[in-house]
Amino acid sequence: MKALVCRKPGELVFEDRPAPGPPGAGWALVSISHVGICGTDYHIYEGKHPYLVYPRVMGHELSGTVTAVGEGVAIEVGERVVVNPYLVCGKCIACRHGKPNCCVSIEVLGVHRDGGMCEELLVPADNLYPVAGLPLVAAAAVEFLAIGAHAVRRSRLAAGAKTLVIGAGPIGLGTALFARIAGQAVTLMDTSRERLDFAESQLGFPVIDSASGSPVEQVRERTDGDFFDLVFDATGSKVSIQAAFGYVAHGGALVMVSVIKDEITFSDPEFHKREMMLIGSRNALRVDFDHVMAAMRDGAIPAAKLITHDTTLQNSLHDIARWTHQKSGLIKAVIAF
């Protein structure tokens, strides 16, 4: 089978690899249909991913069709599915407590082991969710949207909360969309005027351009001095995360959606004065994938607007390299097989 391999930073090649063998008990073989290209994939190509060993077949935002199943698998051959790319042990404390998204020994397809930028992939059958009528191209967007849906569910704040999402990339936009579905009054903040224009004109969000003046003063003015009940940071920026503490209202919460390989600091007196909550959010659960697909079917998620670029497996060799640096107008790109 054909596979797109990142042999080392800056080097993408096609390889002919043996087709996966027949699935064992509890596993299924999936013919890949579409792969969403994530910021993680661009970072792998650039050599900026902190937890990666090369060479690697990238790709963890996956949809496809089941072509073979092993013993004990309930899902049927021919089922169109979205792939949950988080492979877990099922035995650690997190898994026992129903939180496999933060499994102690989690492996993510396309990061810790080879992913879906190939023609066929063996996957645990429990990681396959029927798309139930969604187009497979839209199903390739489910995983990244589930990250935001999970973060909103983690926040625990009720409808009506004044909410700020920092970072208008795909994860931030997904978070904002699901915060709005939860009934929150959502504002988006970013330094990119282009991203903010998209969020405002295409998705209908009020925005704050943090490059056009003091962010904290803009937040103060926008909220009549109260600041935001709920703040999500989806930037992957240490500076942004640390600044986000100052945007939270007294009694509010900060949810860290992005992750950085660094330490952050904050003022403990300010933290306690606000009696604020600091919440980490990692990956997503089955309930989040189901919530995303239901929202897509209901028309609450405009997947067609979010998928701004597409390519083929053959052309992806050059397009990934190009889009790593040319991101004008790019929200989400999808490879069609």
GROMACS .gro file of N, CA and C in nm, residues 193-260:
model
  204
  193ARG      N    1  -0.547   3.915   1.226
  193ARG     CA    2  -0.666   3.982   1.177
  193ARG      C    3  -0.742   3.894   1.078
  194GLU      N    4  -0.670   3.817   0.999
  194GLU     CA    5  -0.735   3.729   0.902
  194GLU      C    6  -0.819   3.623   0.971
  195ARG      N    7  -0.765   3.560   1.073
  195ARG     CA    8  -0.840   3.459   1.147
  195ARG      C    9  -0.963   3.522   1.215
  196LEU      N   10  -0.945   3.640   1.271
  196LEU     CA   11  -1.057   3.707   1.338
  196LEU      C   12  -1.166   3.745   1.239
  197ASP      N   13  -1.125   3.791   1.121
  197ASP     CA   14  -1.224   3.826   1.018
  197ASP      C   15  -1.306   3.703   0.980
  198PHE      N   16  -1.240   3.586   0.970
  198PHE     CA   17  -1.312   3.462   0.939
  198PHE      C   18  -1.411   3.430   1.051
  199ALA      N   19  -1.366   3.436   1.176
  199ALA     CA   20  -1.453   3.404   1.289
  199ALA      C   21  -1.573   3.497   1.295
  200GLU      N   22  -1.551   3.623   1.260
  200GLU     CA   23  -1.657   3.723   1.268
  200GLU      C   24  -1.753   3.712   1.150
  201SER      N   25  -1.698   3.708   1.028
  201SER     CA   26  -1.783   3.713   0.908
  201SER      C   27  -1.846   3.579   0.875
  202GLN      N   28  -1.772   3.468   0.895
  202GLN     CA   29  -1.823   3.336   0.856
  202GLN      C   30  -1.894   3.262   0.969
  203LEU      N   31  -1.854   3.288   1.094
  203LEU     CA   32  -1.910   3.213   1.205
  203LEU      C   33  -1.991   3.300   1.301
  204GLY      N   34  -1.984   3.432   1.285
  204GLY     CA   35  -2.069   3.521   1.362
  204GLY      C   36  -2.026   3.550   1.504
  205PHE      N   37  -1.896   3.539   1.533
  205PHE     CA   38  -1.847   3.566   1.668
  205PHE      C   39  -1.799   3.710   1.682
  206PRO      N   40  -1.828   3.777   1.793
  206PRO     CA   41  -1.757   3.901   1.825
  206PRO      C   42  -1.612   3.869   1.855
  207VAL      N   43  -1.523   3.962   1.824
  207VAL     CA   44  -1.380   3.932   1.834
  207VAL      C   45  -1.305   4.044   1.905
  208ILE      N   46  -1.187   4.009   1.954
  208ILE     CA   47  -1.092   4.105   2.011
  208ILE      C   48  -0.959   4.084   1.941
  209ASP      N   49  -0.906   4.190   1.883
  209ASP     CA   50  -0.775   4.185   1.818
  209ASP      C   51  -0.670   4.224   1.921
  210SER      N   52  -0.603   4.122   1.976
  210SER     CA   53  -0.507   4.149   2.084
  210SER      C   54  -0.379   4.213   2.034
  211ALA      N   55  -0.365   4.226   1.901
  211ALA     CA   56  -0.248   4.294   1.846
  211ALA      C   57  -0.274   4.444   1.828
  212SER      N   58  -0.397   4.487   1.851
  212SER     CA   59  -0.432   4.627   1.822
  212SER      C   60  -0.434   4.715   1.945
  213GLY      N   61  -0.395   4.663   2.058
  213GLY     CA   62  -0.394   4.741   2.181
  213GLY      C   63  -0.379   4.649   2.300
  214SER      N   64  -0.387   4.703   2.420
  214SER     CA   65  -0.371   4.623   2.542
  214SER      C   66  -0.483   4.520   2.552
  215PRO      N   67  -0.451   4.391   2.548
  215PRO     CA   68  -0.557   4.290   2.558
  215PRO      C   69  -0.638   4.302   2.686
  216VAL      N   70  -0.570   4.325   2.800
  216VAL     CA   71  -0.643   4.328   2.927
  216VAL      C   72  -0.737   4.448   2.932
  217GLU      N   73  -0.698   4.560   2.872
  217GLU     CA   74  -0.786   4.675   2.870
  217GLU      C   75  -0.903   4.652   2.776
  218GLN      N   76  -0.878   4.584   2.666
  218GLN     CA   77  -0.989   4.551   2.576
  218GLN      C   78  -1.087   4.455   2.642
  219VAL      N   79  -1.035   4.360   2.719
  219VAL     CA   80  -1.122   4.268   2.793
  219VAL      C   81  -1.202   4.344   2.898
  220ARG      N   82  -1.137   4.433   2.967
  220ARG     CA   83  -1.205   4.513   3.070
  220ARG      C   84  -1.320   4.593   3.009
  221GLU      N   85  -1.291   4.658   2.895
  221GLU     CA   86  -1.393   4.740   2.829
  221GLU      C   87  -1.507   4.655   2.776
  222ARG      N   88  -1.473   4.540   2.717
  222ARG     CA   89  -1.576   4.455   2.655
  222ARG      C   90  -1.672   4.397   2.759
  223THR      N   91  -1.626   4.381   2.883
  223THR     CA   92  -1.708   4.317   2.987
  223THR      C   93  -1.753   4.415   3.095
  224ASP      N   94  -1.744   4.545   3.067
  224ASP     CA   95  -1.781   4.648   3.166
  224ASP      C   96  -1.708   4.630   3.297
  225GLY      N   97  -1.582   4.587   3.288
  225GLY     CA   98  -1.497   4.574   3.405
  225GLY      C   99  -1.511   4.444   3.481
  226ASP      N  100  -1.601   4.355   3.437
  226ASP     CA  101  -1.621   4.229   3.510
  226ASP      C  102  -1.523   4.119   3.470
  227PHE      N  103  -1.467   4.127   3.349
  227PHE     CA  104  -1.385   4.023   3.289
  227PHE      C  105  -1.473   3.902   3.256
  228PHE      N  106  -1.413   3.793   3.207
  228PHE     CA  107  -1.491   3.681   3.154
  228PHE      C  108  -1.510   3.571   3.258
  229ASP      N  109  -1.633   3.518   3.263
  229ASP     CA  110  -1.661   3.407   3.355
  229ASP      C  111  -1.575   3.285   3.321
  230LEU      N  112  -1.552   3.267   3.193
  230LEU     CA  113  -1.483   3.147   3.146
  230LEU      C  114  -1.387   3.185   3.034
  231VAL      N  115  -1.262   3.141   3.047
  231VAL     CA  116  -1.161   3.168   2.946
  231VAL      C  117  -1.099   3.036   2.903
  232PHE      N  118  -1.095   3.013   2.772
  232PHE     CA  119  -1.025   2.898   2.715
  232PHE      C  120  -0.901   2.948   2.644
  233ASP      N  121  -0.786   2.885   2.668
  233ASP     CA  122  -0.668   2.919   2.588
  233ASP      C  123  -0.637   2.803   2.495
  234ALA      N  124  -0.638   2.833   2.364
  234ALA     CA  125  -0.611   2.732   2.261
  234ALA      C  126  -0.500   2.780   2.170
  235THR      N  127  -0.399   2.845   2.227
  235THR     CA  128  -0.294   2.907   2.146
  235THR      C  129  -0.165   2.825   2.139
  236GLY      N  130  -0.135   2.747   2.244
  236GLY     CA  131  -0.006   2.681   2.250
  236GLY      C  132   0.107   2.778   2.276
  237SER      N  133   0.075   2.893   2.334
  237SER     CA  134   0.174   2.998   2.360
  237SER      C  135   0.187   3.021   2.509
  238LYS      N  136   0.309   3.011   2.560
  238LYS     CA  137   0.333   3.035   2.702
  238LYS      C  138   0.292   3.177   2.741
  239VAL      N  139   0.325   3.274   2.660
  239VAL     CA  140   0.291   3.413   2.690
  239VAL      C  141   0.140   3.430   2.699
  240SER      N  142   0.068   3.371   2.602
  240SER     CA  143  -0.078   3.383   2.602
  240SER      C  144  -0.139   3.315   2.723
  241ILE      N  145  -0.093   3.195   2.756
  241ILE     CA  146  -0.150   3.122   2.869
  241ILE      C  147  -0.132   3.201   2.998
  242GLN      N  148  -0.014   3.255   3.017
  242GLN     CA  149   0.012   3.330   3.140
  242GLN      C  150  -0.072   3.456   3.146
  243ALA      N  151  -0.090   3.522   3.033
  243ALA     CA  152  -0.172   3.643   3.030
  243ALA      C  153  -0.319   3.612   3.055
  244ALA      N  154  -0.363   3.490   3.018
  244ALA     CA  155  -0.504   3.455   3.027
  244ALA      C  156  -0.556   3.457   3.171
  245PHE      N  157  -0.470   3.434   3.268
  245PHE     CA  158  -0.513   3.441   3.408
  245PHE      C  159  -0.574   3.577   3.439
  246GLY      N  160  -0.523   3.682   3.375
  246GLY     CA  161  -0.570   3.817   3.401
  246GLY      C  162  -0.700   3.853   3.334
  247TYR      N  163  -0.756   3.763   3.253
  247TYR     CA  164  -0.882   3.791   3.184
  247TYR      C  165  -1.001   3.727   3.254
  248VAL      N  166  -0.977   3.652   3.364
  248VAL     CA  167  -1.081   3.573   3.429
  248VAL      C  168  -1.150   3.655   3.537
  249ALA      N  169  -1.282   3.652   3.538
  249ALA     CA  170  -1.361   3.721   3.639
  249ALA      C  171  -1.344   3.656   3.776
  250HIS      N  172  -1.376   3.730   3.880
  250HIS     CA  173  -1.380   3.671   4.014
  250HIS      C  174  -1.483   3.558   4.014
  251GLY      N  175  -1.442   3.442   4.063
  251GLY     CA  176  -1.529   3.325   4.063
  251GLY      C  177  -1.530   3.249   3.933
  252GLY      N  178  -1.446   3.288   3.837
  252GLY     CA  179  -1.445   3.226   3.704
  252GLY      C  180  -1.346   3.113   3.691
  253ALA      N  181  -1.324   3.072   3.566
  253ALA     CA  182  -1.239   2.956   3.539
  253ALA      C  183  -1.158   2.977   3.413
  254LEU      N  184  -1.037   2.918   3.413
  254LEU     CA  185  -0.950   2.916   3.295
  254LEU      C  186  -0.930   2.770   3.255
  255VAL      N  187  -0.960   2.740   3.129
  255VAL     CA  188  -0.943   2.605   3.077
  255VAL      C  189  -0.827   2.605   2.978
  256MET      N  190  -0.727   2.523   3.004
  256MET     CA  191  -0.611   2.512   2.917
  256MET      C  192  -0.636   2.400   2.817
  257VAL      N  193  -0.670   2.438   2.694
  257VAL     CA  194  -0.699   2.340   2.589
  257VAL      C  195  -0.569   2.299   2.520
  258SER      N  196  -0.483   2.395   2.495
  258SER     CA  197  -0.355   2.366   2.431
  258SER      C  198  -0.255   2.318   2.535
  259VAL      N  199  -0.146   2.259   2.487
  259VAL     CA  200  -0.042   2.209   2.576
  259VAL      C  201   0.093   2.259   2.524
  260ILE      N  202   0.180   2.293   2.615
  260ILE     CA  203   0.315   2.335   2.579
  260ILE      C  204   0.416   2.255   2.662
   0.00000   0.00000   0.00000
